[in-house]
Amino acid sequence: MRKVYLDRSELIGAICVNVEDAEVILTGITIFPMSAHDKNEEYQQFASDYDIQFIFDDDIPHVEFFTVPHVDIIAKDSKGGFVGTVYQQCDLESDAPICYINRDLECFIISENVEDFLSNIGTWQDNLKPYDKIIVYRSKAEAETELEFIDLSV
């Protein structure tokens, strides 16, 4: 079956796309930050103890890469890497895998879901395993040289 790609980072909210005789794969990076009003000592403790800096709306990082499939960034670390959920927005009930993309654009799996990640957060950096289910490009333009994208701007 033919695969076509849709950049999720350009879309807000829910979307349904059906392409006859093709599998539609969501791509790109999204960041849905928490409200700065929710910052508290617990989040500061995650940063201090585990080098996990969750993303808040008063300090949204600029991400300079593009993923296939879609990754929703939830945190960063002091080494220039990002933590995110694969193929869906993060929430505590999510069963989406948690990945880590380092500053060299190498991708690793951290855990199978958010609950597992949070219960093992103290050792997350020791649990990194190479993850070949995500392709990390330097830009969407680079991805477009290899993949067929759907253009929804009509």
PDB file of N, CA and C in Angstrom, residues 64-113:
ATOM      1  N   GLU A  64      14.609  22.217  15.920  1.00  0.00           N
ATOM      2  CA  GLU A  64      15.126  22.304  14.560  1.00  0.00           C
ATOM      3  C   GLU A  64      15.302  20.933  13.933  1.00  0.00           C
ATOM      4  N   PHE A  65      14.242  20.139  13.958  1.00  0.00           N
ATOM      5  CA  PHE A  65      14.236  18.862  13.246  1.00  0.00           C
ATOM      6  C   PHE A  65      12.795  18.486  12.941  1.00  0.00           C
ATOM      7  N   PHE A  66      12.618  17.440  12.166  1.00  0.00           N
ATOM      8  CA  PHE A  66      11.312  17.008  11.692  1.00  0.00           C
ATOM      9  C   PHE A  66      11.285  15.484  11.782  1.00  0.00           C
ATOM     10  N   THR A  67      10.202  14.923  12.311  1.00  0.00           N
ATOM     11  CA  THR A  67      10.146  13.474  12.508  1.00  0.00           C
ATOM     12  C   THR A  67       9.069  12.792  11.682  1.00  0.00           C
ATOM     13  N   VAL A  68       9.335  11.540  11.374  1.00  0.00           N
ATOM     14  CA  VAL A  68       8.365  10.634  10.759  1.00  0.00           C
ATOM     15  C   VAL A  68       8.423   9.353  11.564  1.00  0.00           C
ATOM     16  N   PRO A  69       7.347   9.026  12.301  1.00  0.00           N
ATOM     17  CA  PRO A  69       6.062   9.708  12.418  1.00  0.00           C
ATOM     18  C   PRO A  69       6.133  10.896  13.387  1.00  0.00           C
ATOM     19  N   HIS A  70       4.949  11.438  13.665  1.00  0.00           N
ATOM     20  CA  HIS A  70       4.756  12.597  14.535  1.00  0.00           C
ATOM     21  C   HIS A  70       5.276  12.327  15.959  1.00  0.00           C
ATOM     22  N   VAL A  71       5.936  13.326  16.549  1.00  0.00           N
ATOM     23  CA  VAL A  71       6.364  13.276  17.945  1.00  0.00           C
ATOM     24  C   VAL A  71       5.872  14.542  18.644  1.00  0.00           C
ATOM     25  N   ASP A  72       5.275  14.375  19.819  1.00  0.00           N
ATOM     26  CA  ASP A  72       4.808  15.486  20.638  1.00  0.00           C
ATOM     27  C   ASP A  72       5.819  15.696  21.762  1.00  0.00           C
ATOM     28  N   ILE A  73       6.547  16.804  21.709  1.00  0.00           N
ATOM     29  CA  ILE A  73       7.607  17.089  22.676  1.00  0.00           C
ATOM     30  C   ILE A  73       6.996  17.486  24.023  1.00  0.00           C
ATOM     31  N   ILE A  74       7.466  16.832  25.094  1.00  0.00           N
ATOM     32  CA  ILE A  74       6.954  17.138  26.432  1.00  0.00           C
ATOM     33  C   ILE A  74       8.024  17.715  27.347  1.00  0.00           C
ATOM     34  N   ALA A  75       9.302  17.479  27.016  1.00  0.00           N
ATOM     35  CA  ALA A  75      10.380  17.929  27.903  1.00  0.00           C
ATOM     36  C   ALA A  75      11.682  18.034  27.126  1.00  0.00           C
ATOM     37  N   LYS A  76      12.650  18.684  27.751  1.00  0.00           N
ATOM     38  CA  LYS A  76      13.999  18.761  27.194  1.00  0.00           C
ATOM     39  C   LYS A  76      14.977  18.446  28.313  1.00  0.00           C
ATOM     40  N   ASP A  77      16.252  18.288  27.937  1.00  0.00           N
ATOM     41  CA  ASP A  77      17.275  18.080  28.957  1.00  0.00           C
ATOM     42  C   ASP A  77      18.389  19.102  28.763  1.00  0.00           C
ATOM     43  N   SER A  78      19.365  19.075  29.627  1.00  0.00           N
ATOM     44  CA  SER A  78      20.440  20.069  29.579  1.00  0.00           C
ATOM     45  C   SER A  78      21.441  19.802  28.455  1.00  0.00           C
ATOM     46  N   LYS A  79      21.342  18.652  27.810  1.00  0.00           N
ATOM     47  CA  LYS A  79      22.280  18.290  26.745  1.00  0.00           C
ATOM     48  C   LYS A  79      21.756  18.652  25.354  1.00  0.00           C
ATOM     49  N   GLY A  80      20.614  19.323  25.280  1.00  0.00           N
ATOM     50  CA  GLY A  80      20.053  19.699  23.993  1.00  0.00           C
ATOM     51  C   GLY A  80      19.159  18.645  23.371  1.00  0.00           C
ATOM     52  N   GLY A  81      18.748  17.658  24.162  1.00  0.00           N
ATOM     53  CA  GLY A  81      17.858  16.611  23.674  1.00  0.00           C
ATOM     54  C   GLY A  81      16.417  16.881  24.064  1.00  0.00           C
ATOM     55  N   PHE A  82      15.503  16.133  23.431  1.00  0.00           N
ATOM     56  CA  PHE A  82      14.074  16.298  23.680  1.00  0.00           C
ATOM     57  C   PHE A  82      13.417  14.952  23.969  1.00  0.00           C
ATOM     58  N   VAL A  83      12.426  14.981  24.860  1.00  0.00           N
ATOM     59  CA  VAL A  83      11.627  13.814  25.219  1.00  0.00           C
ATOM     60  C   VAL A  83      10.234  14.044  24.663  1.00  0.00           C
ATOM     61  N   GLY A  84       9.662  13.003  24.038  1.00  0.00           N
ATOM     62  CA  GLY A  84       8.327  13.165  23.480  1.00  0.00           C
ATOM     63  C   GLY A  84       7.578  11.856  23.357  1.00  0.00           C
ATOM     64  N   THR A  85       6.285  11.980  23.099  1.00  0.00           N
ATOM     65  CA  THR A  85       5.448  10.811  22.848  1.00  0.00           C
ATOM     66  C   THR A  85       5.365  10.592  21.345  1.00  0.00           C
ATOM     67  N   VAL A  86       5.345   9.339  20.957  1.00  0.00           N
ATOM     68  CA  VAL A  86       5.341   8.978  19.549  1.00  0.00           C
ATOM     69  C   VAL A  86       3.906   8.849  19.050  1.00  0.00           C
ATOM     70  N   TYR A  87       3.601   9.571  17.996  1.00  0.00           N
ATOM     71  CA  TYR A  87       2.362   9.444  17.222  1.00  0.00           C
ATOM     72  C   TYR A  87       1.097   9.942  17.911  1.00  0.00           C
ATOM     73  N   GLN A  88       1.200  10.525  19.084  1.00  0.00           N
ATOM     74  CA  GLN A  88       0.015  11.121  19.689  1.00  0.00           C
ATOM     75  C   GLN A  88       0.401  12.118  20.762  1.00  0.00           C
ATOM     76  N   GLN A  89      -0.539  13.007  21.061  1.00  0.00           N
ATOM     77  CA  GLN A  89      -0.316  13.999  22.107  1.00  0.00           C
ATOM     78  C   GLN A  89      -0.167  13.297  23.448  1.00  0.00           C
ATOM     79  N   CYS A  90       0.650  13.865  24.281  1.00  0.00           N
ATOM     80  CA  CYS A  90       0.917  13.256  25.583  1.00  0.00           C
ATOM     81  C   CYS A  90      -0.229  13.501  26.561  1.00  0.00           C
ATOM     82  N   ASP A  91      -0.588  12.474  27.281  1.00  0.00           N
ATOM     83  CA  ASP A  91      -1.428  12.599  28.469  1.00  0.00           C
ATOM     84  C   ASP A  91      -1.124  11.405  29.358  1.00  0.00           C
ATOM     85  N   LEU A  92      -1.501  11.505  30.616  1.00  0.00           N
ATOM     86  CA  LEU A  92      -1.138  10.463  31.578  1.00  0.00           C
ATOM     87  C   LEU A  92      -1.740   9.099  31.260  1.00  0.00           C
ATOM     88  N   GLU A  93      -2.832   9.081  30.507  1.00  0.00           N
ATOM     89  CA  GLU A  93      -3.477   7.815  30.155  1.00  0.00           C
ATOM     90  C   GLU A  93      -2.934   7.241  28.852  1.00  0.00           C
ATOM     91  N   SER A  94      -2.063   7.952  28.198  1.00  0.00           N
ATOM     92  CA  SER A  94      -1.572   7.553  26.884  1.00  0.00           C
ATOM     93  C   SER A  94      -0.767   6.263  26.939  1.00  0.00           C
ATOM     94  N   ASP A  95      -0.945   5.438  25.916  1.00  0.00           N
ATOM     95  CA  ASP A  95      -0.121   4.235  25.812  1.00  0.00           C
ATOM     96  C   ASP A  95       0.948   4.407  24.735  1.00  0.00           C
ATOM     97  N   ALA A  96       1.177   5.653  24.328  1.00  0.00           N
ATOM     98  CA  ALA A  96       2.182   5.940  23.306  1.00  0.00           C
ATOM     99  C   ALA A  96       3.584   5.764  23.883  1.00  0.00           C
ATOM    100  N   PRO A  97       4.497   5.215  23.081  1.00  0.00           N
ATOM    101  CA  PRO A  97       5.885   5.104  23.533  1.00  0.00           C
ATOM    102  C   PRO A  97       6.497   6.481  23.785  1.00  0.00           C
ATOM    103  N   ILE A  98       7.464   6.528  24.693  1.00  0.00           N
ATOM    104  CA  ILE A  98       8.196   7.763  24.993  1.00  0.00           C
ATOM    105  C   ILE A  98       9.580   7.642  24.365  1.00  0.00           C
ATOM    106  N   CYS A  99       9.945   8.651  23.574  1.00  0.00           N
ATOM    107  CA  CYS A  99      11.238   8.614  22.902  1.00  0.00           C
ATOM    108  C   CYS A  99      12.108   9.785  23.342  1.00  0.00           C
ATOM    109  N   TYR A 100      13.389   9.667  23.020  1.00  0.00           N
ATOM    110  CA  TYR A 100      14.361  10.719  23.284  1.00  0.00           C
ATOM    111  C   TYR A 100      15.131  10.962  21.995  1.00  0.00           C
ATOM    112  N   ILE A 101      15.217  12.225  21.587  1.00  0.00           N
ATOM    113  CA  ILE A 101      15.985  12.606  20.402  1.00  0.00           C
ATOM    114  C   ILE A 101      17.110  13.505  20.887  1.00  0.00           C
ATOM    115  N   ASN A 102      18.346  13.042  20.702  1.00  0.00           N
ATOM    116  CA  ASN A 102      19.472  13.823  21.208  1.00  0.00           C
ATOM    117  C   ASN A 102      19.855  14.925  20.213  1.00  0.00           C
ATOM    118  N   ARG A 103      20.812  15.738  20.588  1.00  0.00           N
ATOM    119  CA  ARG A 103      21.160  16.882  19.740  1.00  0.00           C
ATOM    120  C   ARG A 103      21.836  16.464  18.439  1.00  0.00           C
ATOM    121  N   ASP A 104      22.273  15.201  18.356  1.00  0.00           N
ATOM    122  CA  ASP A 104      22.824  14.671  17.102  1.00  0.00           C
ATOM    123  C   ASP A 104      21.739  14.040  16.242  1.00  0.00           C
ATOM    124  N   LEU A 105      20.477  14.207  16.643  1.00  0.00           N
ATOM    125  CA  LEU A 105      19.294  13.700  15.950  1.00  0.00           C
ATOM    126  C   LEU A 105      19.223  12.174  15.923  1.00  0.00           C
ATOM    127  N   GLU A 106      19.788  11.553  16.954  1.00  0.00           N
ATOM    128  CA  GLU A 106      19.643  10.116  17.118  1.00  0.00           C
ATOM    129  C   GLU A 106      18.427   9.881  18.005  1.00  0.00           C
ATOM    130  N   CYS A 107      17.657   8.853  17.676  1.00  0.00           N
ATOM    131  CA  CYS A 107      16.418   8.593  18.407  1.00  0.00           C
ATOM    132  C   CYS A 107      16.542   7.326  19.243  1.00  0.00           C
ATOM    133  N   PHE A 108      15.998   7.410  20.470  1.00  0.00           N
ATOM    134  CA  PHE A 108      16.026   6.293  21.408  1.00  0.00           C
ATOM    135  C   PHE A 108      14.643   6.123  22.014  1.00  0.00           C
ATOM    136  N   ILE A 109      14.306   4.909  22.375  1.00  0.00           N
ATOM    137  CA  ILE A 109      13.079   4.650  23.127  1.00  0.00           C
ATOM    138  C   ILE A 109      13.450   4.705  24.608  1.00  0.00           C
ATOM    139  N   ILE A 110      12.616   5.382  25.398  1.00  0.00           N
ATOM    140  CA  ILE A 110      12.837   5.451  26.841  1.00  0.00           C
ATOM    141  C   ILE A 110      11.952   4.438  27.538  1.00  0.00           C
ATOM    142  N   SER A 111      10.663   4.457  27.182  1.00  0.00           N
ATOM    143  CA  SER A 111       9.719   3.549  27.822  1.00  0.00           C
ATOM    144  C   SER A 111       8.520   3.344  26.909  1.00  0.00           C
ATOM    145  N   GLU A 112       7.698   2.372  27.292  1.00  0.00           N
ATOM    146  CA  GLU A 112       6.551   1.995  26.459  1.00  0.00           C
ATOM    147  C   GLU A 112       5.371   2.955  26.587  1.00  0.00           C
ATOM    148  N   ASN A 113       5.315   3.729  27.692  1.00  0.00           N
ATOM    149  CA  ASN A 113       4.209   4.672  27.874  1.00  0.00           C
ATOM    150  C   ASN A 113       4.555   5.670  28.974  1.00  0.00           C
TER     151      ASN A 113
END
